[in-house]
Short mmCIF file of C-alpha atoms and ligand atoms in Angstrom, two decimals:
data_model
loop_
_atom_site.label_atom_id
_atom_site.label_comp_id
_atom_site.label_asym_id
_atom_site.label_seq_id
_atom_site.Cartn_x
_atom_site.Cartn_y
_atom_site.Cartn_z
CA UNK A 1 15.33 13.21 9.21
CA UNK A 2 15.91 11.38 12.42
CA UNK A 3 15.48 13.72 14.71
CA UNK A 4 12.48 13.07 17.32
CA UNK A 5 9.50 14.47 16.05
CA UNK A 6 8.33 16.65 19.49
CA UNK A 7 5.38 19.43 19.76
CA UNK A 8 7.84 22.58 19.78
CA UNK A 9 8.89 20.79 16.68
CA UNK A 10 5.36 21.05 15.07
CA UNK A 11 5.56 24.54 16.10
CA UNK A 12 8.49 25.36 14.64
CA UNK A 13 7.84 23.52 11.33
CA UNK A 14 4.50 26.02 11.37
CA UNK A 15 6.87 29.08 11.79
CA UNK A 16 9.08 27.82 9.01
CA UNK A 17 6.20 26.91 6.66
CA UNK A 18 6.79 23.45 6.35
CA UNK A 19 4.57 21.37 5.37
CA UNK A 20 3.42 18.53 8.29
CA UNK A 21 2.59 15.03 7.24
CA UNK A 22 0.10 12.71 9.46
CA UNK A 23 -1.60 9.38 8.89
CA UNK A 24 -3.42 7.14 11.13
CA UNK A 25 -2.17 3.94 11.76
CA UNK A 26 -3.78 1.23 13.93
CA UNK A 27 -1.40 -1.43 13.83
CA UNK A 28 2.72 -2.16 14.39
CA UNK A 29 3.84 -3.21 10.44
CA UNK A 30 2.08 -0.06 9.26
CA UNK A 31 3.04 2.34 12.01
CA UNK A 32 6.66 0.51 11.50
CA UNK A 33 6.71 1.43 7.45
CA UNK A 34 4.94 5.21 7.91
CA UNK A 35 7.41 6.06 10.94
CA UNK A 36 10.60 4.94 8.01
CA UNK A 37 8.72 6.86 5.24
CA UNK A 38 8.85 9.98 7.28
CA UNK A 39 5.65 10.99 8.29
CA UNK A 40 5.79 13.10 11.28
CA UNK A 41 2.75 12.62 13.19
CA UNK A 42 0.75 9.01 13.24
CA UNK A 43 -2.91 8.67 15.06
CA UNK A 44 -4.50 6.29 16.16
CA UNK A 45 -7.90 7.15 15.02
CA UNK A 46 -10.90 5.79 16.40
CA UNK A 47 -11.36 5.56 12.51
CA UNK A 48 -9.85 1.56 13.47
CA UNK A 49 -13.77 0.66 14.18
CA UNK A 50 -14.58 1.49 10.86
CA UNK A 51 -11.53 0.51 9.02
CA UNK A 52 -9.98 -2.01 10.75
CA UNK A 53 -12.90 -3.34 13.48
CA UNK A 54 -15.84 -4.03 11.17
CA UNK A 55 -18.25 -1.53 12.36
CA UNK A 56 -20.42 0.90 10.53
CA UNK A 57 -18.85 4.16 11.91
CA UNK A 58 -16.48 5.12 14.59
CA UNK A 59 -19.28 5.22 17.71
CA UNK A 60 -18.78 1.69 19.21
CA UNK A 61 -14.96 1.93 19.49
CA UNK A 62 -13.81 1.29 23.49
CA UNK A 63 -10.93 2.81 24.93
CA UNK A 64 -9.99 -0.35 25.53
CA UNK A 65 -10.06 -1.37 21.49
CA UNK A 66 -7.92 1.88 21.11
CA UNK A 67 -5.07 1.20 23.75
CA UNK A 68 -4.71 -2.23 22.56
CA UNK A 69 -3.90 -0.51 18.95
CA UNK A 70 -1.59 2.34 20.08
CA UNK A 71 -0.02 -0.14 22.23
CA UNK A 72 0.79 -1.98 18.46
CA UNK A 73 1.38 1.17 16.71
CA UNK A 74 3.95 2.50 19.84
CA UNK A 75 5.66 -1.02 18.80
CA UNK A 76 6.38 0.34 15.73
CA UNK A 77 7.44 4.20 16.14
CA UNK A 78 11.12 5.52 16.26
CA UNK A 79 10.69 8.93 15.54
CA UNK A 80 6.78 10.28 14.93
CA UNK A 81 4.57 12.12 17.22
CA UNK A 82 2.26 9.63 18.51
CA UNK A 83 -0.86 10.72 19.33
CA UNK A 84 -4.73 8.43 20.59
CA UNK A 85 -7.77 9.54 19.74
CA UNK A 86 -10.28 9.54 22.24
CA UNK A 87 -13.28 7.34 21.27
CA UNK A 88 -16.61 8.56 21.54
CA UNK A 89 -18.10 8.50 25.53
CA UNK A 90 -14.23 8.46 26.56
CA UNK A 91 -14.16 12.23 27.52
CA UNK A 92 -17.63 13.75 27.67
CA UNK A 93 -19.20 12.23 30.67
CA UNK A 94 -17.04 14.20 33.18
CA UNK A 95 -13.72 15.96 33.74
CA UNK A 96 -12.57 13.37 35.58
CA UNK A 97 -13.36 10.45 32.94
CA UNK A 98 -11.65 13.00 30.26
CA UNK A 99 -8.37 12.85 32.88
CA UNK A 100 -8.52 9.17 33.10
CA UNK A 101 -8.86 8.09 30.02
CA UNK A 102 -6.56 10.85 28.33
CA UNK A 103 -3.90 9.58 30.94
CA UNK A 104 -4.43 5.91 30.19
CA UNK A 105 -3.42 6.66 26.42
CA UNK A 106 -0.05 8.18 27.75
CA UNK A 107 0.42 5.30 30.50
CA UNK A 108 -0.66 2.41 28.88
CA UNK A 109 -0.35 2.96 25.34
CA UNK A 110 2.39 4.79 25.16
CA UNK A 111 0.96 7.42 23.17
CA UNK A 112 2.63 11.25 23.70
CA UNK A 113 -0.69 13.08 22.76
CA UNK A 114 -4.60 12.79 22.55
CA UNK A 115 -6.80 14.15 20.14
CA UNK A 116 -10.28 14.98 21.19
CA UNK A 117 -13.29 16.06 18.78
CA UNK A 118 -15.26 19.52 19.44
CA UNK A 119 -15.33 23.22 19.55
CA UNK A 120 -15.67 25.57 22.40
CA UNK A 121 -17.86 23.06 24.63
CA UNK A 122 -14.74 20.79 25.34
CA UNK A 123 -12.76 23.93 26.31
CA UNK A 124 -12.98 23.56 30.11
CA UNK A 125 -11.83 20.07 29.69
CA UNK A 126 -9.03 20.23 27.30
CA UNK A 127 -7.76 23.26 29.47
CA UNK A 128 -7.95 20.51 32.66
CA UNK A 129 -6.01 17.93 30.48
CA UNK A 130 -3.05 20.35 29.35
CA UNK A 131 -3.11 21.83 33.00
CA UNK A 132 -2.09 17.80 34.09
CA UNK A 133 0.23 17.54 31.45
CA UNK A 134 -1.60 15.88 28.90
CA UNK A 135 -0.79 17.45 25.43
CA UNK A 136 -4.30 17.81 23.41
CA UNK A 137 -4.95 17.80 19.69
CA UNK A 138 -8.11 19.63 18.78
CA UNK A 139 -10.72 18.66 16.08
CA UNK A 140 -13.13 21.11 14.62
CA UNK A 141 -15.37 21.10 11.44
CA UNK A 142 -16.75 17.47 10.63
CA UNK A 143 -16.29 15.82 13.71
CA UNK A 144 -18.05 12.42 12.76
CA UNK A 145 -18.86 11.37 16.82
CA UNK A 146 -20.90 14.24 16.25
CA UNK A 147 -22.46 13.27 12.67
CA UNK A 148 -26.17 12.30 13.56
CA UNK A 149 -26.27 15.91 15.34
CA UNK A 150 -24.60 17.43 12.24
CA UNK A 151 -27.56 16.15 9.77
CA UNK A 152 -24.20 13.25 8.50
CA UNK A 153 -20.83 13.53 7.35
CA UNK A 154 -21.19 16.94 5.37
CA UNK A 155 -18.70 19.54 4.78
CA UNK A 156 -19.16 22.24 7.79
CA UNK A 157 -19.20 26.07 7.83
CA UNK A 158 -20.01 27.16 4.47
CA UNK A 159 -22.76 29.61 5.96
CA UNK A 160 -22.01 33.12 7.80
CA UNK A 161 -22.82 31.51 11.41
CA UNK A 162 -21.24 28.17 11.15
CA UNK A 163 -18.16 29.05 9.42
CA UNK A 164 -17.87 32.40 12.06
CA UNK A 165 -18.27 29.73 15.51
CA UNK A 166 -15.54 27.85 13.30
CA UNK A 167 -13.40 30.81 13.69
CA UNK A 168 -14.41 31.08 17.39
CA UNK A 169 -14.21 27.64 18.22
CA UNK A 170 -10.46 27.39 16.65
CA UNK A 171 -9.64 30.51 19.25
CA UNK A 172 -11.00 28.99 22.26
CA UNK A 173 -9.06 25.83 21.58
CA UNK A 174 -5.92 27.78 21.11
CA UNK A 175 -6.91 29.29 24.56
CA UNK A 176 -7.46 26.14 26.11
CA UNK A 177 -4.16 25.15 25.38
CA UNK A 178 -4.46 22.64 22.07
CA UNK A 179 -0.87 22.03 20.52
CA UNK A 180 -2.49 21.28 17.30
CA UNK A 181 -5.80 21.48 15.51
CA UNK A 182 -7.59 19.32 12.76
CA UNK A 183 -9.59 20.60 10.57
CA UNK A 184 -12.04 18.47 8.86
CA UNK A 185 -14.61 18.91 5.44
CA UNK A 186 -13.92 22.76 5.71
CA UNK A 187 -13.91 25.16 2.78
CA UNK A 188 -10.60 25.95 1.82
CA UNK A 189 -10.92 29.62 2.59
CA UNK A 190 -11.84 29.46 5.81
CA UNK A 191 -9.27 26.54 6.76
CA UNK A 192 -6.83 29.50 5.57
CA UNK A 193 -8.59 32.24 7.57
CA UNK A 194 -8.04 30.08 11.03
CA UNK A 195 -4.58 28.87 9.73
CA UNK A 196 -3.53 32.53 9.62
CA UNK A 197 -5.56 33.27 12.85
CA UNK A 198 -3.91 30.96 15.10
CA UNK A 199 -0.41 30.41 16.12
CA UNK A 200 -0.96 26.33 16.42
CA UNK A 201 -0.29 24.70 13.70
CA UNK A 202 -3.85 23.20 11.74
CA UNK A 203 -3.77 20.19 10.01
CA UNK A 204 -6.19 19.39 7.39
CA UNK A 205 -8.31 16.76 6.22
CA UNK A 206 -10.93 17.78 3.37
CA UNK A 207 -9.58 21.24 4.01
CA UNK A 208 -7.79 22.63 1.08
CA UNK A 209 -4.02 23.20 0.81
CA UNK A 210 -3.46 26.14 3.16
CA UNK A 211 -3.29 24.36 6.16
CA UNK A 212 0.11 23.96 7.83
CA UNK A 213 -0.20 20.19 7.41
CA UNK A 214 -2.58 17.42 5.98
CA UNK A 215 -3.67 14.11 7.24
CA UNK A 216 -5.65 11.45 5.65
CA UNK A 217 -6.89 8.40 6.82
CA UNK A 218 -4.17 5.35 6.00
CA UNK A 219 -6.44 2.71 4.51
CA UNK A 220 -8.06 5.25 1.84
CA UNK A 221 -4.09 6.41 1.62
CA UNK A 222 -3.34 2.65 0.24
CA UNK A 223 -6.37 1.69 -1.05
CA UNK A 224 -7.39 -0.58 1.32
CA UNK A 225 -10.86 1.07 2.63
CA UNK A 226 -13.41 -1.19 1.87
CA UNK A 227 -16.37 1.11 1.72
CA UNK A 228 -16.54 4.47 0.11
CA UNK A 229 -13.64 6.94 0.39
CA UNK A 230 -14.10 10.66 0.68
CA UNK A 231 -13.63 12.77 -2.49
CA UNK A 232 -11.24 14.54 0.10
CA UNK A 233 -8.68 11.64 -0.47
CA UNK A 234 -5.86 10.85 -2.29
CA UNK A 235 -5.29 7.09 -2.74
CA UNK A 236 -1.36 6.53 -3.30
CA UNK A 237 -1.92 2.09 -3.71
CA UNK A 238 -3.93 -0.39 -4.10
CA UNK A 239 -3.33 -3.00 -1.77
CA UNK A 240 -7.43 -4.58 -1.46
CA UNK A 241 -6.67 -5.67 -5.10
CA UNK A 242 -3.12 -6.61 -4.39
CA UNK A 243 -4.37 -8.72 -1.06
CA UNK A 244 -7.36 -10.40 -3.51
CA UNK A 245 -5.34 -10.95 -6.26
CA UNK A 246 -2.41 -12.79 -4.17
CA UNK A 247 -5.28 -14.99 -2.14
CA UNK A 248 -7.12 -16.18 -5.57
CA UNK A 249 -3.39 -17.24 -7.06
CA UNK A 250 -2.41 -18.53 -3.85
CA UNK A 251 -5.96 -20.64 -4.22
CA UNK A 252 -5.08 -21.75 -7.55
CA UNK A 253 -1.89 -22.79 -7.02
CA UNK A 254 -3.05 -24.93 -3.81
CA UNK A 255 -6.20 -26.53 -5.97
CA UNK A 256 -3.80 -27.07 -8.93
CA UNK A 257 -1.40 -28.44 -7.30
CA UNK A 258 1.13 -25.79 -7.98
CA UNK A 259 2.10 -24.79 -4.45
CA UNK A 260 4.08 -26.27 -2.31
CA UNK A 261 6.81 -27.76 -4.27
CA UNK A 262 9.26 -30.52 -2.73
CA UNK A 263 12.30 -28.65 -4.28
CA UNK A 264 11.14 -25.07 -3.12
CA UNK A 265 8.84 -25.40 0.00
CA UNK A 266 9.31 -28.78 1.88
CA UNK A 267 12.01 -30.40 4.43
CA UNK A 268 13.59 -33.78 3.90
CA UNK A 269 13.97 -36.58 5.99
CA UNK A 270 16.85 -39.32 5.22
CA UNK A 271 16.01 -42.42 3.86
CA UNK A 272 17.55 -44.37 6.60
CA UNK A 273 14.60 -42.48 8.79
CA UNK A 274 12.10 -43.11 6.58
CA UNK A 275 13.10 -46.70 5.66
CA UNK A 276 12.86 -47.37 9.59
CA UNK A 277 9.14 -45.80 9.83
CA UNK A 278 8.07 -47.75 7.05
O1 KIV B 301 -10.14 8.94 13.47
C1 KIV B 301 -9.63 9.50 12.48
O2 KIV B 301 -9.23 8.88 11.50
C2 KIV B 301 -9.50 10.96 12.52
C3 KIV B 301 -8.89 11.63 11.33
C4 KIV B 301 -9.90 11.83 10.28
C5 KIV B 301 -8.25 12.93 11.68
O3 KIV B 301 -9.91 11.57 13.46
#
């Protein structure tokens, strides 16, 4: 189980059919535990402006915001794959920005991979990227930069021409050189169609269980998503109640006079001291 989680890894794990694990993580305690629990990949999802940042969705997220975190979650990492997402304006201004950017998530924040959202429109640039030596995750179905244009965060490709660009869009990537592919709000049978299809392995979120791997998003993991999670998720904790229910008893005992203790939680001084201060 130690051994350094690395792309031909995923690859191989894909040939063997086994299973792939990924979370996001946005900061170094969390990364820390995930990394000793085993899972092999860990993003940094611009999902932190939603889950961690306070915003309404992931579209105000900086690259800045997101180096700062992978710098936290690199803190924290022994043996995953560690891989940035790319927020939204990051990469589709230019193939140069797309370079820059992707390259400050390696160089700065220590990350070993990006992951960027869209189908056979980002091919030129993802092929750029991997050409530079930048490995790229793809992300294909839901892709929620993309929800306003998608009519919102609905499950994609459950008609004839969506679900066949689906199919398209996952060969491009491969083309354009992706090491790995999420799937997002896909109907199982067609998350199992491009599985078999392509030679990457595809890891899915809201995409049944024939993908070679699954990923969900770590605060609806533990129960600590504050607004509504996706029926797509599988919460393993509960940690908001845990964190509410420790701050009211920590209230009460403060107000009651419970907490702090001189026998438990205070320091002494000698009498001699305190003698000579009164
Ligand atoms: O930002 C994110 O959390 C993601 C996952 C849903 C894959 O992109």
């Amino acid at each position: 189980m130690d051994e350094k989680i690395t792309i031909p890894k995923l690859r191989a794990m894909k040939e063997a059919r086994e299973k792939i694990t990924m979370l996001t993580a946005y900061d170094w305690p969390t990364a820390l535990l995930l990394d000793r629990a085993g899972i092999e990949i860990l993003l940094v999802g611009d999902s932190v402006g939603n889950n961690i940042l306070g915003y309404a969705d992931t579209m105000p997220v900086t690259m800045d915001e997101m180096i700062h975190h992978t710098k936290a979650v690199r803190r924290g990492i022994k043996r995953a794959l560690l891989v940035g997402d790319m927020p939204f304006l990051s990469y589709q201004i230019s193939a140069e920005q797309a370079l820059a950017n992707a390259g400050r998530f390696l160089k700065e924040g220590g990350a070993e991979a990006v992951k960027l959202e869209g189908g056979a429109e980002m091919a030129d640039i993802i092929s750029l990227l991997v050409r530079r030596g930048i490995p790229v995750m793809g992300h294909i179905g839901l892709t929620p930069q993309r929800a306003a244009q998608l009519g919102g965060l609905k499950v994609q490709g459950r008609d004839e021409e969506t679900a066949q660009k689906l199919l398209h869009d996952a060969k491009i990537l491969e083309e354009a050189g992706v090491f790995s592919l999420v799937l997002e709000a896909v109907p199982w049978a067609l998350a199992k169609l491009i599985t078999e299809r392509v030679k990457i392995p595809t890891i899915g979120i809201g995409a049944g269980p024939y993908c070679d791997g699954q990923v969900l998003v770590v605060t609806d993991m533990i129960g600590l998503s504050l607004g509504i999670s996706p029926k797509f998720s599988k919460r393993y904790a509960h940690v908001a109640e845990e964190i509410e229910r420790a701050a009211k008893e920590f209230l009460h005992d403060v107000k009651s006079g419970r907490f702090p203790t001189i026998e438990e939680h205070s320091f002494k001084i000698s009498e001699e001291v305190l003698q000579k201060l009164q």
